[in-house]
Short mmCIF file of C-alpha atoms in Angstrom, two decimals:
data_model
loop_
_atom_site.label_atom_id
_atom_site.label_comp_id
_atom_site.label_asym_id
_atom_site.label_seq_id
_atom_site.Cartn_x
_atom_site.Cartn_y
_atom_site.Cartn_z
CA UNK A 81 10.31 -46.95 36.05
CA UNK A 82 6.88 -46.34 35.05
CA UNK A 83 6.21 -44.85 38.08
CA UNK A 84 9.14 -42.54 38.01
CA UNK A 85 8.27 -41.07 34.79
CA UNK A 86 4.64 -40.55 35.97
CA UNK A 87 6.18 -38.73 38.64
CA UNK A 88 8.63 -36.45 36.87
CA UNK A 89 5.53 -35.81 34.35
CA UNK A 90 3.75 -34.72 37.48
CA UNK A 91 6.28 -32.48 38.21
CA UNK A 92 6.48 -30.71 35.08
CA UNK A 93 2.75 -30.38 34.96
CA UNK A 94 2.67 -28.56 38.67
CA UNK A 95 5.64 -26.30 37.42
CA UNK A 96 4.23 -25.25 34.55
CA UNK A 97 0.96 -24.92 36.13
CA UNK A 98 2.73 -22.76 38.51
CA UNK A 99 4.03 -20.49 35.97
CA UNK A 100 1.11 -20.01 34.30
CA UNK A 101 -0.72 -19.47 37.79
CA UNK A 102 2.61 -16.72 38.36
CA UNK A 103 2.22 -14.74 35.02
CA UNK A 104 0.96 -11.47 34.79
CA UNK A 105 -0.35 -10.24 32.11
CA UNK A 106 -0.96 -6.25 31.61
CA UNK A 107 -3.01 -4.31 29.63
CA UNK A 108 -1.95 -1.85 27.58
CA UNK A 109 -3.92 0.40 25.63
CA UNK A 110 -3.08 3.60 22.63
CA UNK A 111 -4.83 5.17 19.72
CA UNK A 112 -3.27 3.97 16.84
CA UNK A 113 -3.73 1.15 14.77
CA UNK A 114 -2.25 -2.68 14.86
CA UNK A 115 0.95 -1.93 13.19
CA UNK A 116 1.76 1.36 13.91
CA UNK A 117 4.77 2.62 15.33
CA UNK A 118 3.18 2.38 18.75
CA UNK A 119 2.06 -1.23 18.22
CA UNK A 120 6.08 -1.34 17.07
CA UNK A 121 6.68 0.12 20.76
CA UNK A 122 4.49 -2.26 22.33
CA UNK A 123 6.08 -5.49 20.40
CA UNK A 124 9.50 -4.35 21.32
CA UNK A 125 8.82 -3.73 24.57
CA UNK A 126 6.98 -7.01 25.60
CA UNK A 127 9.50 -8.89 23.95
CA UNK A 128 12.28 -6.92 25.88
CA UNK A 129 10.04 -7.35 29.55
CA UNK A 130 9.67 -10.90 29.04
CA UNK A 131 13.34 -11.34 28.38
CA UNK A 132 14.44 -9.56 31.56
CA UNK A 133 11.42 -10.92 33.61
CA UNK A 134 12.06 -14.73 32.50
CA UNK A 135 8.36 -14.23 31.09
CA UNK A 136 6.68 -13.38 34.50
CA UNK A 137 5.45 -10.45 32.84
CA UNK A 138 3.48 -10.07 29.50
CA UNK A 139 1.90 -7.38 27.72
CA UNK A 140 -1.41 -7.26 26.06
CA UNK A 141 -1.82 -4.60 22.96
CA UNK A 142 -5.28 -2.90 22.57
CA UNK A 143 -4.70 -0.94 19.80
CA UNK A 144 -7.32 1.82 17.94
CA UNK A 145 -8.72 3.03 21.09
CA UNK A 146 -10.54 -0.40 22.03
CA UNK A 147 -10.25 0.60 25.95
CA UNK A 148 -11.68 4.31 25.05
CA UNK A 149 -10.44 7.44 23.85
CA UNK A 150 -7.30 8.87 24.26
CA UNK A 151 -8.49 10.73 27.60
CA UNK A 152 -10.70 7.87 28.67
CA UNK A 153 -7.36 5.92 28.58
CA UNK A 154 -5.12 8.38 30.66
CA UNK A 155 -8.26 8.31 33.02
CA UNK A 156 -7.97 4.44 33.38
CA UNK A 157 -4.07 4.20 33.80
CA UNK A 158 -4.66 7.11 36.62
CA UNK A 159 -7.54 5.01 38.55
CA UNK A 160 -6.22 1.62 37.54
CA UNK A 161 -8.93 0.72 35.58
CA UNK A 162 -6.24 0.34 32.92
CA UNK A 163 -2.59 -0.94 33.67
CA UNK A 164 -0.70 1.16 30.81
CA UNK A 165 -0.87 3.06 28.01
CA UNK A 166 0.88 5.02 25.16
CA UNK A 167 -0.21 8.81 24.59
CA UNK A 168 1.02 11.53 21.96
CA UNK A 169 1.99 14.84 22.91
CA UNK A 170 0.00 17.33 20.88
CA UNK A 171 -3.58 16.53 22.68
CA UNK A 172 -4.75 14.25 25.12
CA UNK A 173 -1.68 13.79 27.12
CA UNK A 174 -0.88 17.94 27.43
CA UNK A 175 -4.34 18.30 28.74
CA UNK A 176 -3.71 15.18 31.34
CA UNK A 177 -0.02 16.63 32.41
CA UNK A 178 0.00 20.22 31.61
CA UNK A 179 3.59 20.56 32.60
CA UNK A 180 4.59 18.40 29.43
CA UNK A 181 2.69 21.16 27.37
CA UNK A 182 5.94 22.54 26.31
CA UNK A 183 6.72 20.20 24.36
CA UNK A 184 3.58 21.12 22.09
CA UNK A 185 4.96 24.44 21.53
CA UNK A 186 5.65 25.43 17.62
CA UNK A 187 9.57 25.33 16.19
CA UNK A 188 10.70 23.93 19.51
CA UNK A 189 13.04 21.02 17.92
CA UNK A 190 15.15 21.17 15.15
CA UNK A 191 15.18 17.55 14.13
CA UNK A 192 15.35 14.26 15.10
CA UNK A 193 19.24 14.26 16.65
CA UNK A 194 17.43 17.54 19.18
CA UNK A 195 14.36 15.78 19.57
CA UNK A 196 16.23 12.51 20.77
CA UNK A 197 19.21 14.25 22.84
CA UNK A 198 16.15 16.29 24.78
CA UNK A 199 13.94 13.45 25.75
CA UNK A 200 16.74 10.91 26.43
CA UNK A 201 18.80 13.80 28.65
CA UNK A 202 17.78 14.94 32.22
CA UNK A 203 14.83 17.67 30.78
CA UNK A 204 12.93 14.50 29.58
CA UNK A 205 13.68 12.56 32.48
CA UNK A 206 12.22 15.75 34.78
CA UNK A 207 9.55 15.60 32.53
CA UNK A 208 8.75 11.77 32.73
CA UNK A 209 9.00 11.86 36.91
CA UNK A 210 5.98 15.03 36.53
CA UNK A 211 3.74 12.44 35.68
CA UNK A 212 3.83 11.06 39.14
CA UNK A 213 2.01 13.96 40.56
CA UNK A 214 -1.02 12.43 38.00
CA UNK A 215 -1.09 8.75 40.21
CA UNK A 216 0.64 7.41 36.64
CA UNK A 217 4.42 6.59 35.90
CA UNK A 218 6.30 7.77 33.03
CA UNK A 219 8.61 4.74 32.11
CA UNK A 220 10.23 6.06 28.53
CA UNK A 221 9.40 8.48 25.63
CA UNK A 222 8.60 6.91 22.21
CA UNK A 223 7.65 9.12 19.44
CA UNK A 224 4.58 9.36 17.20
CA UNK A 225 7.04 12.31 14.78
CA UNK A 226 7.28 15.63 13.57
CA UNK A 227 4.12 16.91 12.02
CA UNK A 228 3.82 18.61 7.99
CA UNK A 229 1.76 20.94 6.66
CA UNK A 230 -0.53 19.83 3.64
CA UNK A 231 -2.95 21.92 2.02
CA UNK A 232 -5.18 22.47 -0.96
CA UNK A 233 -4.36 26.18 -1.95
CA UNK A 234 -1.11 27.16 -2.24
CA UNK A 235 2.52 25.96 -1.18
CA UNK A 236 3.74 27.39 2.45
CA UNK A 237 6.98 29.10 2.45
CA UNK A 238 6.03 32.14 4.83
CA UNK A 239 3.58 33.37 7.31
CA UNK A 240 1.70 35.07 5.08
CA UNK A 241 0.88 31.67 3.10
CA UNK A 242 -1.01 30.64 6.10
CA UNK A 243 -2.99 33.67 6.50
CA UNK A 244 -7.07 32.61 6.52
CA UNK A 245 -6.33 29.25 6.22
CA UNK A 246 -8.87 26.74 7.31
CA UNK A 247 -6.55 23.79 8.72
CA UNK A 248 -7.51 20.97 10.77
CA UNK A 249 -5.24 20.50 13.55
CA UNK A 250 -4.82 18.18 16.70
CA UNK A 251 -6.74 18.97 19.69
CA UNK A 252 -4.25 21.20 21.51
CA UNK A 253 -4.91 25.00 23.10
CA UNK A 254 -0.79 25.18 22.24
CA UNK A 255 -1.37 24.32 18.25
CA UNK A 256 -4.52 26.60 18.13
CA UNK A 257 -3.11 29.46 19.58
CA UNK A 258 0.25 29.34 17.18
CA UNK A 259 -1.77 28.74 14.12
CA UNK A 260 -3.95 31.63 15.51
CA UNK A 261 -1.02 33.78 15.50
CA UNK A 262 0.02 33.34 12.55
CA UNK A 263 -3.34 34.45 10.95
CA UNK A 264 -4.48 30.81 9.73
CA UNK A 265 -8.32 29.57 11.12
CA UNK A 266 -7.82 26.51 13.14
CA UNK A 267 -10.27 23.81 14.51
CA UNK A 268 -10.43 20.88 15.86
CA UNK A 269 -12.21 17.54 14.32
CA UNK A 270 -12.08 14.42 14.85
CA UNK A 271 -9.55 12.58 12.88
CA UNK A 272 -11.92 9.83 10.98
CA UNK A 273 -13.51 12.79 9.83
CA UNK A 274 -10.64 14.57 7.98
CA UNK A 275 -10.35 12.90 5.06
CA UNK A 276 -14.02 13.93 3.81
CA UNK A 277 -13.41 17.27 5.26
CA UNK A 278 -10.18 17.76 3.15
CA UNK A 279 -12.57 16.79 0.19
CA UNK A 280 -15.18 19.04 0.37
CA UNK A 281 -13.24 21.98 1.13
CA UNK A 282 -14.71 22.00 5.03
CA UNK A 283 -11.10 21.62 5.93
CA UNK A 284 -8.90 23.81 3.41
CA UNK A 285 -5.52 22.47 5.59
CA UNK A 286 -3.93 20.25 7.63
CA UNK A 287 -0.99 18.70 10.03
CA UNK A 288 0.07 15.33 10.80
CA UNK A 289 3.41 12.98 10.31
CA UNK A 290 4.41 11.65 7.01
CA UNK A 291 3.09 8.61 8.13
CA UNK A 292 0.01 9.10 8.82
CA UNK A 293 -0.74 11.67 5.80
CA UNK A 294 0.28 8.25 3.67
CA UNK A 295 -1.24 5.83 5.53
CA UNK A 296 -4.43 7.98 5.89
CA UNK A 297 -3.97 8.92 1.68
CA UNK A 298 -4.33 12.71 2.26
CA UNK A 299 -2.72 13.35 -0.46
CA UNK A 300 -5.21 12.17 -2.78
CA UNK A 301 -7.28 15.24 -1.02
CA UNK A 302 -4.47 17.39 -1.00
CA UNK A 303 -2.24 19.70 -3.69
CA UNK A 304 0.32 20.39 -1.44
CA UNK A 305 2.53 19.49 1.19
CA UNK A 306 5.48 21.60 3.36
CA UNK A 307 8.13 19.75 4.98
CA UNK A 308 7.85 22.15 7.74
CA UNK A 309 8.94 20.15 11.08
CA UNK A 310 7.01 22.80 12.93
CA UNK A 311 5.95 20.31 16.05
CA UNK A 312 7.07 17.16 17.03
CA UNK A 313 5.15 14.97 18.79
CA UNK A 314 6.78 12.39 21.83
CA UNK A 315 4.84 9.93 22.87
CA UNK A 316 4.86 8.79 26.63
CA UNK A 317 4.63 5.08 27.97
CA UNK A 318 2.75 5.24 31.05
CA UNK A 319 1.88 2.66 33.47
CA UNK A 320 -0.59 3.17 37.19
CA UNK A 321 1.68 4.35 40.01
CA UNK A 322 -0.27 2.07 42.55
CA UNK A 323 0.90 -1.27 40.36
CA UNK A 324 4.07 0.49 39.68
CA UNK A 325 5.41 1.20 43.44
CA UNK A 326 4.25 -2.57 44.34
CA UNK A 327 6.79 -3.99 41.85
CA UNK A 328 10.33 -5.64 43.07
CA UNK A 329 13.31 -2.83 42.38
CA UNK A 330 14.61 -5.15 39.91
CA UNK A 331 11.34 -5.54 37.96
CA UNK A 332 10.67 -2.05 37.86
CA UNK A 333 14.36 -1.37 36.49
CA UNK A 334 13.14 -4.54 33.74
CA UNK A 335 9.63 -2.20 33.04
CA UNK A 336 12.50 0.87 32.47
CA UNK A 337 14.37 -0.66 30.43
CA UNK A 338 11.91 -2.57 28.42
CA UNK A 339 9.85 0.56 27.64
CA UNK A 340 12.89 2.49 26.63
CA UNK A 341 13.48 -0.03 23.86
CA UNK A 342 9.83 0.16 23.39
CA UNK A 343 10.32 3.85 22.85
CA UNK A 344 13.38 3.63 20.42
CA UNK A 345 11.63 0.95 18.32
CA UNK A 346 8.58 3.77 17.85
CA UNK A 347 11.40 5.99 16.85
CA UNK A 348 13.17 3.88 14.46
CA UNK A 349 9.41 2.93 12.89
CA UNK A 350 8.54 5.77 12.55
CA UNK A 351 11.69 7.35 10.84
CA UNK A 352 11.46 4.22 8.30
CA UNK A 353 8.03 4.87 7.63
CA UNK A 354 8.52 8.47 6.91
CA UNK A 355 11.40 7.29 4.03
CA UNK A 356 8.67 5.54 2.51
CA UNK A 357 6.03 7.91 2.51
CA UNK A 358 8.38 10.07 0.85
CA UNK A 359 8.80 7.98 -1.96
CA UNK A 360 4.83 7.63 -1.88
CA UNK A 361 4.50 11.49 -1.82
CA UNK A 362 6.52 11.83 -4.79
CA UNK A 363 4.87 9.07 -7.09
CA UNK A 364 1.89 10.84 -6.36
CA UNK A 365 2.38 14.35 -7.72
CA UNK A 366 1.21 16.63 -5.05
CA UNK A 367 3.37 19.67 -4.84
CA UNK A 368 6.15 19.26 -2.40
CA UNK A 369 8.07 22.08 -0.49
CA UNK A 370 11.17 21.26 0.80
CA UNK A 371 12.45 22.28 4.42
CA UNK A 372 15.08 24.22 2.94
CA UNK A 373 12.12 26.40 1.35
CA UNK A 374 10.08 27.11 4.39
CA UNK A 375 11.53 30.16 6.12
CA UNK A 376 11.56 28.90 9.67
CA UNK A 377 13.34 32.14 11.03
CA UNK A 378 9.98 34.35 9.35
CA UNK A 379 8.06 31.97 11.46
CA UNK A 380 9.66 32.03 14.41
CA UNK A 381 9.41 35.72 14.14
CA UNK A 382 5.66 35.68 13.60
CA UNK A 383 5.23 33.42 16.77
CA UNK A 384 6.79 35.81 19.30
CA UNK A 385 3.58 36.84 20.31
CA UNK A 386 2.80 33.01 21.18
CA UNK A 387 5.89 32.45 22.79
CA UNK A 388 5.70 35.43 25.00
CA UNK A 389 2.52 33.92 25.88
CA UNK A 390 4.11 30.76 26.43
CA UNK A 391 7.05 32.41 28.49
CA UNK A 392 4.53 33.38 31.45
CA UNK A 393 3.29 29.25 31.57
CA UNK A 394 6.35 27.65 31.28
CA UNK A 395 8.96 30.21 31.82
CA UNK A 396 11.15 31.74 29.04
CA UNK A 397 14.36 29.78 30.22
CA UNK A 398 12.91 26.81 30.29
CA UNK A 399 11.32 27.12 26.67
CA UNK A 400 15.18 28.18 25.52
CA UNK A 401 16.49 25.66 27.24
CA UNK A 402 15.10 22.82 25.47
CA UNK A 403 15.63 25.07 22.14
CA UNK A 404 19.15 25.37 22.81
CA UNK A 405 20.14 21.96 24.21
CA UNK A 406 22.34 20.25 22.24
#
């Protein structure tokens, strides 16, 4: 009997020896912090992949750019250096796939319902298989959300609120040239930088989620804030092409799948979080425009220069197209 169970114990060693031997375990690297809603995509997602995969799959977070900067990061998904990553629109990822650049494009979504029915519908899945061409995979969209105007001057309700403004913004050619056109100064700076350049007046302006104007306690540097919606930023979950194309069809349909969730749990974070910060924003008494005051159509007229600029790299039906999709 003795011998039996030292057997069967045997056994169960070798298996389990063999499944650890089996695992794989995947890196996967973003920008944000442990937390955030891409560390929320990440959770979801492993979670979901191990499910699916009967745990033959697992995936390791390095959050806050531990693996390198946002480029350095598309760079190492591309050569393989890196297995995955997550990347915002609005920056890094527009300069890596240009043909995702439309999406950086000023007053392009409505809200969150647009935002969602685009990405989730054929346009974002056209969009997702460009990445191939890049030697990475686009798996889902996520979202990192749609960006607000805060400033120390004056409360924006029309182009003409903007004019000379300094304002920080993301490093994108797409958010320079709109805030360009519609008079403001724009530059670029790195973003553990902005809060002392909100404070001593280097930076006059700025743009970023709800989220991460709370989390970040801009408003403590700022009088004023415009619930403007003026860009959205998706966030793609990428993963090498190489490891990609060597996976079982049924395991890449459980990567799909998985990352989708991934993506909606980003969504749902970061939709929660912006609730919140809300309710922050208010308790701290900095001047709050509503959407309803910010005169989107004055805007939009103000930005036809940009988006006849944006016509001849993306084409003019394809910009309406997403504008119009419903």
């Amino acid at each position: 009997m003795r011998a039996f169970w030292g057997a069967a114990l045997c056994v169960t060693m070798l298996m389990a020896a063999g499944n650890a031997l089996a695992q794989e375990k995947l890196r996967l690297g973003h920008v944000l912090a442990k937390g955030s809603q891409f560390s929320e995509a990440v959770r979801v997602m492993n979670e979901e992949l191990q499910r699916r995969t009967n745990g033959r799959y697992v995936i390791e977070e390095h959050p806050a750019s531990v693996l390198g900067s946002g480029p350095a990061m598309l760079d190492g998904v591309k050569l393989g250096t890196i297995d995955m990553v997550m990347s915002s629109a609005g920056g890094a990822l527009s300069k890596f796939n240009p043909k995702v650049g439309i999406l950086d494009i000023a007053l392009l979504f409505r809200d969150e319902g647009h935002a969602d029915a685009v990405l989730d519908g054929p346009i974002g899945t056209s969009l997702l298989d460009t990445f191939k061409d890049q030697g990475v995979v686009g798996l889902a969209w996520g979202e990192n959300g749609f960006r607000q105007l805060t400033n120390s001057l004056r409360p924006i309700k029309t182009p003409a609120d903007l004019k000379g403004m300094k304002i920080r913004i993301a490093e994108s050619e797409l958010y320079k040239q709109a805030f360009e056109t519609l008079g403001a100064q724009p530059f670029t700076l790195a973003f553990a930088q902005l809060y002392p350049a909100l404070k001593s007046g280097q930076a006059e302006a700025e743009e970023n989620p709800v989220t991460t104007i709370v989390s970040s306690k801009l408003q403590e540097v700022q009088s004023h804030i415009t619930l403007s919606y003026h860009t959205y930023a998706p966030a793609a979950i990428l993963i090498n092409k190489e490891l990609f194309d060597e996976l079982p069809p049924d395991v890449k349909t459980a990567f799909v799948e998985a990352a989708k969730a991934g993506g909606k749990a980003s969504r749902a974070f970061v939709r929660a979080g912006d609730k919140e910060g809300m309710k922050a924003l208010q308790a701290s008494g900095i001047t709050i425009t509503p959407t309803a005051q910010f005169d989107r159509a004055a805007f939009e007229q103000a930005l036809q220069p940009f988006y006849a600029e944006m016509a001849k790299q993306f084409t003019a039906e394809k910009i309406q197209e997403i504008k119009a999709y419903k």
